[in-house]
Amino acid sequence: KGDSYDAYADEYAGAVVIPDNITYRGINYTVEQIDNEAFRDCSKMTSITIPPSVWHVGIGAFSGCSGLKEVHISDLSAWCELSFYDVADDAGDSPLNYADGLYLNGELVKDLVVSEDVEEFGAHSFEGYKNLRSVVFHKGISAIHKSAFLNCTNLTDITFEGDVEYIGPYTFEDTPWYENQPDGEVYIGKLLYKYKGEMPYNTSVVVKEGTEYICQSAFDCGEELTSITLPSSLKQIHDYAFCGCDNLKEIYCRALTPPSINSYYNNFHDDVVIYVPKGTQETYKEDSHLFENVVEIF
């Protein structure tokens, strides 16, 4: 919209409604995406209505929308699954970073009970939403992606009715729920979500039995971590789980089958020694492609 490519400011003002369908040259199209920088610097836009047909929001789509107060939706499940794209460490630009209210059919959303048709939460979907107080995740949720509830400063109560297989980095940081967790390893069901707080000098961590997944960035920049014991139940170590753990020297892994791990995103130092169950040395060397120093011990 507008005559100049660079003249974004205030082109959209007041209440903006995105239709779920448009007709162009006699052909009907479903509106599925909001493109990069679509509403950039529209500081006079006060509310926006987003239809459930939209499943993707591009980079910086709402950047600079400082006047945005309300986001209106008609399908909560569609919003939960909506993904706000980000690049590397840049934040996804959810309009809830600006808006005070998310309205479902005119009702302010404060307590979120996730519908059973939702399987995954999109990245940044509720990031920055100040009115959210509680969330109940049903047992069918398989994944909650990066920063989905980051900086929800009134989110105090979270209930998990089942086991989630994947939770992305920074998903619950800067919420009262996360701040109320004790320092050390924070577990969510069968996930080791995060090591919280300042790590003491020469730290050794024993991951509790029953843990199946170690989340992305769980021990991010844990420079004081020198050894870790992994349980027999462990199935997968997600990307960057030990990023920055430069002093990690010993890994004790009790799993008979090597946990799945991506060698590109988990680059351990050459001097790390991994201790494994008897009879599994060659399997660990072949499957992981990460460790040359594999010692049978258990």
PDB file of C-alpha atoms in Angstrom:
ATOM      1  CA  LYS A   1       0.000   0.000   0.000  1.00  0.00           C
ATOM      2  CA  GLY A   2       1.187   3.503  -0.702  1.00  0.00           C
ATOM      3  CA  ASP A   3       3.220   5.270  -3.365  1.00  0.00           C
ATOM      4  CA  SER A   4       6.693   4.798  -1.895  1.00  0.00           C
ATOM      5  CA  TYR A   5       8.309   1.499  -0.893  1.00  0.00           C
ATOM      6  CA  ASP A   6       9.871   3.098   2.185  1.00  0.00           C
ATOM      7  CA  ALA A   7       6.815   5.079   3.311  1.00  0.00           C
ATOM      8  CA  TYR A   8       5.384   2.463   5.661  1.00  0.00           C
ATOM      9  CA  ALA A   9       4.587   4.698   8.620  1.00  0.00           C
ATOM     10  CA  ASP A  10       0.883   4.985   9.466  1.00  0.00           C
ATOM     11  CA  GLU A  11      -0.367   3.616   6.149  1.00  0.00           C
ATOM     12  CA  TYR A  12      -2.696   1.416   8.175  1.00  0.00           C
ATOM     13  CA  ALA A  13      -4.462   3.205  11.041  1.00  0.00           C
ATOM     14  CA  GLY A  14      -7.348   2.547  13.393  1.00  0.00           C
ATOM     15  CA  ALA A  15      -9.062  -0.841  13.299  1.00  0.00           C
ATOM     16  CA  VAL A  16      -7.744  -3.125  10.558  1.00  0.00           C
ATOM     17  CA  VAL A  17      -9.608  -6.284   9.529  1.00  0.00           C
ATOM     18  CA  ILE A  18      -7.851  -8.945   7.450  1.00  0.00           C
ATOM     19  CA  PRO A  19     -10.426 -10.960   5.473  1.00  0.00           C
ATOM     20  CA  ASP A  20     -10.148 -14.721   5.201  1.00  0.00           C
ATOM     21  CA  ASN A  21     -10.814 -14.543   1.456  1.00  0.00           C
ATOM     22  CA  ILE A  22     -10.244 -12.011  -1.290  1.00  0.00           C
ATOM     23  CA  THR A  23     -11.192 -11.876  -4.948  1.00  0.00           C
ATOM     24  CA  TYR A  24      -8.571 -10.726  -7.429  1.00  0.00           C
ATOM     25  CA  ARG A  25      -9.250 -10.586 -11.166  1.00  0.00           C
ATOM     26  CA  GLY A  26     -12.256 -12.812 -10.719  1.00  0.00           C
ATOM     27  CA  ILE A  27     -10.417 -15.508  -8.748  1.00  0.00           C
ATOM     28  CA  ASN A  28     -11.096 -16.175  -5.066  1.00  0.00           C
ATOM     29  CA  TYR A  29      -8.073 -16.654  -2.804  1.00  0.00           C
ATOM     30  CA  THR A  30      -7.759 -17.723   0.843  1.00  0.00           C
ATOM     31  CA  VAL A  31      -5.563 -15.422   2.941  1.00  0.00           C
ATOM     32  CA  GLU A  32      -2.955 -17.717   4.520  1.00  0.00           C
ATOM     33  CA  GLN A  33       0.063 -15.552   5.378  1.00  0.00           C
ATOM     34  CA  ILE A  34       1.015 -12.086   6.583  1.00  0.00           C
ATOM     35  CA  ASP A  35       4.204 -11.200   4.767  1.00  0.00           C
ATOM     36  CA  ASN A  36       7.454  -9.727   6.073  1.00  0.00           C
ATOM     37  CA  GLU A  37       7.064  -6.139   7.377  1.00  0.00           C
ATOM     38  CA  ALA A  38       3.430  -6.030   6.242  1.00  0.00           C
ATOM     39  CA  PHE A  39       2.425  -3.556   8.974  1.00  0.00           C
ATOM     40  CA  ARG A  40       5.836  -2.176   9.840  1.00  0.00           C
ATOM     41  CA  ASP A  41       5.757   1.184  11.681  1.00  0.00           C
ATOM     42  CA  CYS A  42       1.964   1.487  11.496  1.00  0.00           C
ATOM     43  CA  SER A  43       1.955   3.180  14.885  1.00  0.00           C
ATOM     44  CA  LYS A  44      -1.591   4.522  14.463  1.00  0.00           C
ATOM     45  CA  MET A  45      -3.106   1.068  13.971  1.00  0.00           C
ATOM     46  CA  THR A  46      -5.076   0.383  17.168  1.00  0.00           C
ATOM     47  CA  SER A  47      -6.543  -3.065  16.523  1.00  0.00           C
ATOM     48  CA  ILE A  48      -6.246  -5.910  14.067  1.00  0.00           C
ATOM     49  CA  THR A  49      -8.505  -8.844  13.260  1.00  0.00           C
ATOM     50  CA  ILE A  50      -6.661 -11.944  12.032  1.00  0.00           C
ATOM     51  CA  PRO A  51      -8.721 -14.759  10.450  1.00  0.00           C
ATOM     52  CA  PRO A  52      -8.125 -18.452  11.294  1.00  0.00           C
ATOM     53  CA  SER A  53      -6.994 -19.082   7.719  1.00  0.00           C
ATOM     54  CA  VAL A  54      -3.658 -17.352   8.498  1.00  0.00           C
ATOM     55  CA  TRP A  55      -1.044 -19.903   9.584  1.00  0.00           C
ATOM     56  CA  HIS A  56       2.192 -17.934   9.127  1.00  0.00           C
ATOM     57  CA  VAL A  57       3.413 -14.415   9.978  1.00  0.00           C
ATOM     58  CA  GLY A  58       6.646 -13.158   8.434  1.00  0.00           C
ATOM     59  CA  ILE A  59       9.637 -11.306   9.818  1.00  0.00           C
ATOM     60  CA  GLY A  60       8.897  -7.895  11.334  1.00  0.00           C
ATOM     61  CA  ALA A  61       5.258  -7.977  10.255  1.00  0.00           C
ATOM     62  CA  PHE A  62       4.215  -5.886  13.276  1.00  0.00           C
ATOM     63  CA  SER A  63       7.500  -4.135  14.011  1.00  0.00           C
ATOM     64  CA  GLY A  64       6.926  -0.634  15.353  1.00  0.00           C
ATOM     65  CA  CYS A  65       3.156  -1.011  15.827  1.00  0.00           C
ATOM     66  CA  SER A  66       3.361   0.899  19.089  1.00  0.00           C
ATOM     67  CA  GLY A  67      -0.282   1.979  19.074  1.00  0.00           C
ATOM     68  CA  LEU A  68      -1.692  -1.544  18.750  1.00  0.00           C
ATOM     69  CA  LYS A  69      -4.030  -2.336  21.670  1.00  0.00           C
ATOM     70  CA  GLU A  70      -6.243  -5.199  20.549  1.00  0.00           C
ATOM     71  CA  VAL A  71      -5.898  -8.413  18.534  1.00  0.00           C
ATOM     72  CA  HIS A  72      -9.172 -10.076  17.540  1.00  0.00           C
ATOM     73  CA  ILE A  73      -9.543 -13.736  16.548  1.00  0.00           C
ATOM     74  CA  SER A  74     -12.421 -16.178  16.040  1.00  0.00           C
ATOM     75  CA  ASP A  75     -10.577 -19.506  16.416  1.00  0.00           C
ATOM     76  CA  LEU A  76      -8.313 -20.057  19.415  1.00  0.00           C
ATOM     77  CA  SER A  77      -6.915 -23.344  18.079  1.00  0.00           C
ATOM     78  CA  ALA A  78      -5.786 -21.640  14.881  1.00  0.00           C
ATOM     79  CA  TRP A  79      -4.048 -18.935  16.922  1.00  0.00           C
ATOM     80  CA  CYS A  80      -2.233 -21.485  19.103  1.00  0.00           C
ATOM     81  CA  GLU A  81      -0.791 -23.148  16.007  1.00  0.00           C
ATOM     82  CA  LEU A  82       0.095 -19.864  14.286  1.00  0.00           C
ATOM     83  CA  SER A  83       3.849 -19.472  13.814  1.00  0.00           C
ATOM     84  CA  PHE A  84       5.664 -16.156  13.874  1.00  0.00           C
ATOM     85  CA  TYR A  85       8.817 -16.545  11.851  1.00  0.00           C
ATOM     86  CA  ASP A  86      12.190 -15.529  13.268  1.00  0.00           C
ATOM     87  CA  VAL A  87      15.752 -15.607  12.010  1.00  0.00           C
ATOM     88  CA  ALA A  88      18.525 -16.959  14.228  1.00  0.00           C
ATOM     89  CA  ASP A  89      18.242 -15.132  17.573  1.00  0.00           C
ATOM     90  CA  ASP A  90      15.918 -12.383  16.414  1.00  0.00           C
ATOM     91  CA  ALA A  91      12.559 -12.355  18.161  1.00  0.00           C
ATOM     92  CA  GLY A  92       9.444 -13.328  16.292  1.00  0.00           C
ATOM     93  CA  ASP A  93       7.206 -10.303  15.980  1.00  0.00           C
ATOM     94  CA  SER A  94       3.939 -11.331  17.623  1.00  0.00           C
ATOM     95  CA  PRO A  95       1.392  -8.470  17.809  1.00  0.00           C
ATOM     96  CA  LEU A  96       0.857  -9.480  21.458  1.00  0.00           C
ATOM     97  CA  ASN A  97       4.211  -7.864  22.217  1.00  0.00           C
ATOM     98  CA  TYR A  98       2.323  -4.591  21.702  1.00  0.00           C
ATOM     99  CA  ALA A  99      -1.355  -5.316  22.263  1.00  0.00           C
ATOM    100  CA  ASP A 100      -2.823  -5.473  25.768  1.00  0.00           C
ATOM    101  CA  GLY A 101      -5.708  -7.697  24.757  1.00  0.00           C
ATOM    102  CA  LEU A 102      -6.279 -10.871  22.749  1.00  0.00           C
ATOM    103  CA  TYR A 103     -10.019 -11.162  22.125  1.00  0.00           C
ATOM    104  CA  LEU A 104     -11.721 -14.407  21.143  1.00  0.00           C
ATOM    105  CA  ASN A 105     -15.094 -13.539  19.624  1.00  0.00           C
ATOM    106  CA  GLY A 106     -15.091 -10.361  21.684  1.00  0.00           C
ATOM    107  CA  GLU A 107     -14.052 -11.987  24.995  1.00  0.00           C
ATOM    108  CA  LEU A 108     -10.668 -11.172  26.534  1.00  0.00           C
ATOM    109  CA  VAL A 109      -8.468 -14.277  26.781  1.00  0.00           C
ATOM    110  CA  LYS A 110      -7.028 -14.630  30.295  1.00  0.00           C
ATOM    111  CA  ASP A 111      -7.141 -18.337  31.115  1.00  0.00           C
ATOM    112  CA  LEU A 112      -6.182 -20.632  28.265  1.00  0.00           C
ATOM    113  CA  VAL A 113      -7.561 -24.178  28.107  1.00  0.00           C
ATOM    114  CA  VAL A 114      -6.042 -25.681  24.988  1.00  0.00           C
ATOM    115  CA  SER A 115      -8.441 -27.527  22.706  1.00  0.00           C
ATOM    116  CA  GLU A 116      -7.650 -31.190  22.009  1.00  0.00           C
ATOM    117  CA  ASP A 117      -7.332 -30.510  18.286  1.00  0.00           C
ATOM    118  CA  VAL A 118      -4.138 -28.518  18.918  1.00  0.00           C
ATOM    119  CA  GLU A 119      -1.033 -30.707  18.591  1.00  0.00           C
ATOM    120  CA  GLU A 120       1.706 -28.054  18.476  1.00  0.00           C
ATOM    121  CA  PHE A 121       2.090 -24.458  19.646  1.00  0.00           C
ATOM    122  CA  GLY A 122       3.674 -22.127  17.129  1.00  0.00           C
ATOM    123  CA  ALA A 123       6.821 -20.147  17.886  1.00  0.00           C
ATOM    124  CA  HIS A 124       6.171 -16.805  19.656  1.00  0.00           C
ATOM    125  CA  SER A 125       2.398 -17.395  19.566  1.00  0.00           C
ATOM    126  CA  PHE A 126       1.664 -15.773  22.958  1.00  0.00           C
ATOM    127  CA  GLU A 127       4.966 -13.989  23.508  1.00  0.00           C
ATOM    128  CA  GLY A 128       4.627 -10.800  25.504  1.00  0.00           C
ATOM    129  CA  TYR A 129       0.934 -11.264  26.292  1.00  0.00           C
ATOM    130  CA  LYS A 130       0.437  -9.588  29.666  1.00  0.00           C
ATOM    131  CA  ASN A 131      -3.160 -10.656  30.340  1.00  0.00           C
ATOM    132  CA  LEU A 132      -2.526 -14.404  30.273  1.00  0.00           C
ATOM    133  CA  ARG A 133      -2.810 -15.912  33.767  1.00  0.00           C
ATOM    134  CA  SER A 134      -3.009 -19.682  33.284  1.00  0.00           C
ATOM    135  CA  VAL A 135      -2.614 -22.409  30.666  1.00  0.00           C
ATOM    136  CA  VAL A 136      -3.832 -26.013  30.655  1.00  0.00           C
ATOM    137  CA  PHE A 137      -2.107 -28.250  28.091  1.00  0.00           C
ATOM    138  CA  HIS A 138      -4.081 -31.374  27.244  1.00  0.00           C
ATOM    139  CA  LYS A 139      -2.325 -34.734  26.967  1.00  0.00           C
ATOM    140  CA  GLY A 140      -2.149 -34.680  23.160  1.00  0.00           C
ATOM    141  CA  ILE A 141       0.244 -31.713  22.900  1.00  0.00           C
ATOM    142  CA  SER A 142       3.480 -32.946  21.289  1.00  0.00           C
ATOM    143  CA  ALA A 143       5.468 -29.720  20.889  1.00  0.00           C
ATOM    144  CA  ILE A 144       5.598 -26.142  22.154  1.00  0.00           C
ATOM    145  CA  HIS A 145       7.926 -24.124  19.987  1.00  0.00           C
ATOM    146  CA  LYS A 146      10.411 -21.377  20.733  1.00  0.00           C
ATOM    147  CA  SER A 147       9.377 -18.445  22.943  1.00  0.00           C
ATOM    148  CA  ALA A 148       5.676 -19.353  22.765  1.00  0.00           C
ATOM    149  CA  PHE A 149       5.053 -17.854  26.234  1.00  0.00           C
ATOM    150  CA  LEU A 150       8.166 -15.750  26.704  1.00  0.00           C
ATOM    151  CA  ASN A 151       7.596 -12.604  28.780  1.00  0.00           C
ATOM    152  CA  CYS A 152       4.016 -13.429  29.748  1.00  0.00           C
ATOM    153  CA  THR A 153       4.496 -11.520  32.968  1.00  0.00           C
ATOM    154  CA  ASN A 154       1.259 -12.642  34.654  1.00  0.00           C
ATOM    155  CA  LEU A 155       1.398 -16.325  33.710  1.00  0.00           C
ATOM    156  CA  THR A 156       1.550 -18.039  37.109  1.00  0.00           C
ATOM    157  CA  ASP A 157      -0.249 -21.361  36.621  1.00  0.00           C
ATOM    158  CA  ILE A 158       0.676 -23.983  33.999  1.00  0.00           C
ATOM    159  CA  THR A 159      -0.799 -27.505  33.942  1.00  0.00           C
ATOM    160  CA  PHE A 160       0.494 -30.351  31.791  1.00  0.00           C
ATOM    161  CA  GLU A 161      -2.007 -33.204  31.552  1.00  0.00           C
ATOM    162  CA  GLY A 162       0.376 -35.364  29.482  1.00  0.00           C
ATOM    163  CA  ASP A 163       3.985 -35.625  28.364  1.00  0.00           C
ATOM    164  CA  VAL A 164       5.281 -33.145  25.792  1.00  0.00           C
ATOM    165  CA  GLU A 165       8.068 -34.425  23.516  1.00  0.00           C
ATOM    166  CA  TYR A 166       9.531 -31.059  22.558  1.00  0.00           C
ATOM    167  CA  ILE A 167       9.654 -27.627  24.191  1.00  0.00           C
ATOM    168  CA  GLY A 168      11.709 -24.967  22.444  1.00  0.00           C
ATOM    169  CA  PRO A 169      14.161 -22.549  24.064  1.00  0.00           C
ATOM    170  CA  TYR A 170      12.894 -19.549  26.050  1.00  0.00           C
ATOM    171  CA  THR A 171       9.346 -20.882  25.961  1.00  0.00           C
ATOM    172  CA  PHE A 172       8.518 -19.999  29.576  1.00  0.00           C
ATOM    173  CA  GLU A 173      11.256 -17.560  30.561  1.00  0.00           C
ATOM    174  CA  ASP A 174      10.244 -14.259  32.133  1.00  0.00           C
ATOM    175  CA  THR A 175       7.000 -15.686  33.498  1.00  0.00           C
ATOM    176  CA  PRO A 176       6.101 -15.993  37.210  1.00  0.00           C
ATOM    177  CA  TRP A 177       5.672 -19.753  36.678  1.00  0.00           C
ATOM    178  CA  TYR A 178       9.291 -20.116  35.595  1.00  0.00           C
ATOM    179  CA  GLU A 179      10.635 -17.734  38.212  1.00  0.00           C
ATOM    180  CA  ASN A 180       8.896 -19.801  40.926  1.00  0.00           C
ATOM    181  CA  GLN A 181      10.776 -22.954  39.908  1.00  0.00           C
ATOM    182  CA  PRO A 182      13.734 -23.753  42.191  1.00  0.00           C
ATOM    183  CA  ASP A 183      17.242 -23.218  40.809  1.00  0.00           C
ATOM    184  CA  GLY A 184      18.821 -26.217  39.165  1.00  0.00           C
ATOM    185  CA  GLU A 185      17.262 -28.623  36.684  1.00  0.00           C
ATOM    186  CA  VAL A 186      13.686 -27.762  35.726  1.00  0.00           C
ATOM    187  CA  TYR A 187      11.711 -30.814  34.595  1.00  0.00           C
ATOM    188  CA  ILE A 188       8.446 -30.856  32.682  1.00  0.00           C
ATOM    189  CA  GLY A 189       7.178 -34.416  32.615  1.00  0.00           C
ATOM    190  CA  LYS A 190       9.757 -36.518  30.769  1.00  0.00           C
ATOM    191  CA  LEU A 191      11.652 -33.429  29.609  1.00  0.00           C
ATOM    192  CA  LEU A 192      14.627 -31.746  31.197  1.00  0.00           C
ATOM    193  CA  TYR A 193      13.613 -28.253  30.123  1.00  0.00           C
ATOM    194  CA  LYS A 194      16.340 -26.004  31.495  1.00  0.00           C
ATOM    195  CA  TYR A 195      19.059 -25.539  34.079  1.00  0.00           C
ATOM    196  CA  LYS A 196      17.824 -22.483  35.954  1.00  0.00           C
ATOM    197  CA  GLY A 197      19.967 -20.009  37.859  1.00  0.00           C
ATOM    198  CA  GLU A 198      23.683 -19.519  38.245  1.00  0.00           C
ATOM    199  CA  MET A 199      25.624 -22.754  38.042  1.00  0.00           C
ATOM    200  CA  PRO A 200      28.091 -23.306  40.928  1.00  0.00           C
ATOM    201  CA  TYR A 201      31.763 -23.905  40.241  1.00  0.00           C
ATOM    202  CA  ASN A 202      32.653 -27.445  39.135  1.00  0.00           C
ATOM    203  CA  THR A 203      29.040 -28.600  38.810  1.00  0.00           C
ATOM    204  CA  SER A 204      28.094 -32.248  38.316  1.00  0.00           C
ATOM    205  CA  VAL A 205      24.507 -32.933  37.256  1.00  0.00           C
ATOM    206  CA  VAL A 206      22.646 -36.228  37.572  1.00  0.00           C
ATOM    207  CA  VAL A 207      19.607 -36.231  35.276  1.00  0.00           C
ATOM    208  CA  LYS A 208      16.770 -38.079  36.967  1.00  0.00           C
ATOM    209  CA  GLU A 209      15.683 -41.506  35.754  1.00  0.00           C
ATOM    210  CA  GLY A 210      12.604 -41.414  33.528  1.00  0.00           C
ATOM    211  CA  THR A 211      13.799 -38.383  31.588  1.00  0.00           C
ATOM    212  CA  GLU A 212      13.505 -39.028  27.844  1.00  0.00           C
ATOM    213  CA  TYR A 213      14.428 -35.684  26.320  1.00  0.00           C
ATOM    214  CA  ILE A 214      16.891 -32.892  27.067  1.00  0.00           C
ATOM    215  CA  CYS A 215      15.556 -29.674  25.555  1.00  0.00           C
ATOM    216  CA  GLN A 216      17.281 -27.273  23.228  1.00  0.00           C
ATOM    217  CA  SER A 217      19.672 -24.931  25.082  1.00  0.00           C
ATOM    218  CA  ALA A 218      18.972 -26.737  28.383  1.00  0.00           C
ATOM    219  CA  PHE A 219      22.539 -26.133  29.600  1.00  0.00           C
ATOM    220  CA  ASP A 220      23.267 -23.152  27.373  1.00  0.00           C
ATOM    221  CA  CYS A 221      26.512 -21.427  28.433  1.00  0.00           C
ATOM    222  CA  GLY A 222      26.929 -23.701  31.441  1.00  0.00           C
ATOM    223  CA  GLU A 223      30.647 -23.040  31.680  1.00  0.00           C
ATOM    224  CA  GLU A 224      30.809 -24.486  35.204  1.00  0.00           C
ATOM    225  CA  LEU A 225      29.385 -27.856  34.135  1.00  0.00           C
ATOM    226  CA  THR A 226      32.170 -30.448  34.318  1.00  0.00           C
ATOM    227  CA  SER A 227      30.283 -33.741  34.332  1.00  0.00           C
ATOM    228  CA  ILE A 228      26.784 -35.057  33.711  1.00  0.00           C
ATOM    229  CA  THR A 229      25.106 -38.416  34.259  1.00  0.00           C
ATOM    230  CA  LEU A 230      22.376 -39.325  31.768  1.00  0.00           C
ATOM    231  CA  PRO A 231      19.676 -41.890  32.616  1.00  0.00           C
ATOM    232  CA  SER A 232      18.920 -45.195  30.902  1.00  0.00           C
ATOM    233  CA  SER A 233      15.569 -43.741  29.787  1.00  0.00           C
ATOM    234  CA  LEU A 234      17.091 -40.956  27.659  1.00  0.00           C
ATOM    235  CA  LYS A 235      15.979 -40.976  24.008  1.00  0.00           C
ATOM    236  CA  GLN A 236      17.052 -37.640  22.559  1.00  0.00           C
ATOM    237  CA  ILE A 237      19.278 -34.643  23.191  1.00  0.00           C
ATOM    238  CA  HIS A 238      17.956 -31.659  21.265  1.00  0.00           C
ATOM    239  CA  ASP A 239      20.089 -29.121  19.390  1.00  0.00           C
ATOM    240  CA  TYR A 240      22.422 -26.814  21.330  1.00  0.00           C
ATOM    241  CA  ALA A 241      21.574 -28.546  24.617  1.00  0.00           C
ATOM    242  CA  PHE A 242      25.195 -28.193  25.769  1.00  0.00           C
ATOM    243  CA  CYS A 243      26.168 -25.121  23.765  1.00  0.00           C
ATOM    244  CA  GLY A 244      28.884 -23.181  25.589  1.00  0.00           C
ATOM    245  CA  CYS A 245      29.643 -25.953  28.082  1.00  0.00           C
ATOM    246  CA  ASP A 246      33.340 -25.530  27.425  1.00  0.00           C
ATOM    247  CA  ASN A 247      34.502 -27.266  30.611  1.00  0.00           C
ATOM    248  CA  LEU A 248      32.401 -30.401  30.255  1.00  0.00           C
ATOM    249  CA  LYS A 249      34.847 -33.293  30.568  1.00  0.00           C
ATOM    250  CA  GLU A 250      32.828 -36.390  31.486  1.00  0.00           C
ATOM    251  CA  ILE A 251      29.477 -37.784  30.362  1.00  0.00           C
ATOM    252  CA  TYR A 252      28.103 -40.886  32.058  1.00  0.00           C
ATOM    253  CA  CYS A 253      25.333 -42.328  29.875  1.00  0.00           C
ATOM    254  CA  ARG A 254      23.402 -45.344  31.181  1.00  0.00           C
ATOM    255  CA  ALA A 255      21.263 -45.774  28.056  1.00  0.00           C
ATOM    256  CA  LEU A 256      21.844 -49.096  26.273  1.00  0.00           C
ATOM    257  CA  THR A 257      20.792 -47.447  23.018  1.00  0.00           C
ATOM    258  CA  PRO A 258      22.627 -44.178  22.277  1.00  0.00           C
ATOM    259  CA  PRO A 259      20.249 -41.199  22.522  1.00  0.00           C
ATOM    260  CA  SER A 260      19.557 -39.391  19.276  1.00  0.00           C
ATOM    261  CA  ILE A 261      21.756 -36.336  18.898  1.00  0.00           C
ATOM    262  CA  ASN A 262      22.617 -34.015  16.003  1.00  0.00           C
ATOM    263  CA  SER A 263      26.388 -33.759  15.666  1.00  0.00           C
ATOM    264  CA  TYR A 264      26.209 -30.455  13.761  1.00  0.00           C
ATOM    265  CA  TYR A 265      24.370 -28.640  16.565  1.00  0.00           C
ATOM    266  CA  ASN A 266      26.049 -30.396  19.483  1.00  0.00           C
ATOM    267  CA  ASN A 267      29.768 -30.080  19.019  1.00  0.00           C
ATOM    268  CA  PHE A 268      31.549 -31.489  22.067  1.00  0.00           C
ATOM    269  CA  HIS A 269      35.243 -30.949  22.689  1.00  0.00           C
ATOM    270  CA  ASP A 270      37.636 -33.689  21.638  1.00  0.00           C
ATOM    271  CA  ASP A 271      38.741 -34.359  25.202  1.00  0.00           C
ATOM    272  CA  VAL A 272      35.248 -35.215  26.476  1.00  0.00           C
ATOM    273  CA  VAL A 273      35.053 -38.815  27.712  1.00  0.00           C
ATOM    274  CA  ILE A 274      31.713 -40.634  27.593  1.00  0.00           C
ATOM    275  CA  TYR A 275      31.232 -43.624  29.895  1.00  0.00           C
ATOM    276  CA  VAL A 276      28.701 -46.162  28.634  1.00  0.00           C
ATOM    277  CA  PRO A 277      27.245 -49.583  29.588  1.00  0.00           C
ATOM    278  CA  LYS A 278      29.356 -52.654  28.892  1.00  0.00           C
ATOM    279  CA  GLY A 279      28.948 -54.027  25.399  1.00  0.00           C
ATOM    280  CA  THR A 280      27.827 -50.708  23.857  1.00  0.00           C
ATOM    281  CA  GLN A 281      31.135 -49.007  23.078  1.00  0.00           C
ATOM    282  CA  GLU A 282      31.097 -49.643  19.332  1.00  0.00           C
ATOM    283  CA  THR A 283      27.423 -48.767  19.045  1.00  0.00           C
ATOM    284  CA  TYR A 284      28.035 -45.399  20.670  1.00  0.00           C
ATOM    285  CA  LYS A 285      30.984 -44.686  18.392  1.00  0.00           C
ATOM    286  CA  GLU A 286      29.032 -45.609  15.271  1.00  0.00           C
ATOM    287  CA  ASP A 287      25.706 -44.008  16.145  1.00  0.00           C
ATOM    288  CA  SER A 288      26.730 -40.713  17.658  1.00  0.00           C
ATOM    289  CA  HIS A 289      29.715 -39.709  15.494  1.00  0.00           C
ATOM    290  CA  LEU A 290      30.497 -37.321  18.347  1.00  0.00           C
ATOM    291  CA  PHE A 291      32.755 -39.133  20.716  1.00  0.00           C
ATOM    292  CA  GLU A 292      36.096 -40.795  20.147  1.00  0.00           C
ATOM    293  CA  ASN A 293      36.743 -41.321  23.846  1.00  0.00           C
ATOM    294  CA  VAL A 294      34.143 -43.961  24.681  1.00  0.00           C
ATOM    295  CA  VAL A 295      34.767 -46.090  27.774  1.00  0.00           C
ATOM    296  CA  GLU A 296      32.660 -49.018  28.986  1.00  0.00           C
ATOM    297  CA  ILE A 297      32.051 -48.789  32.721  1.00  0.00           C
ATOM    298  CA  PHE A 298      28.558 -49.770  33.912  1.00  0.00           C
TER     299      PHE A 298
END
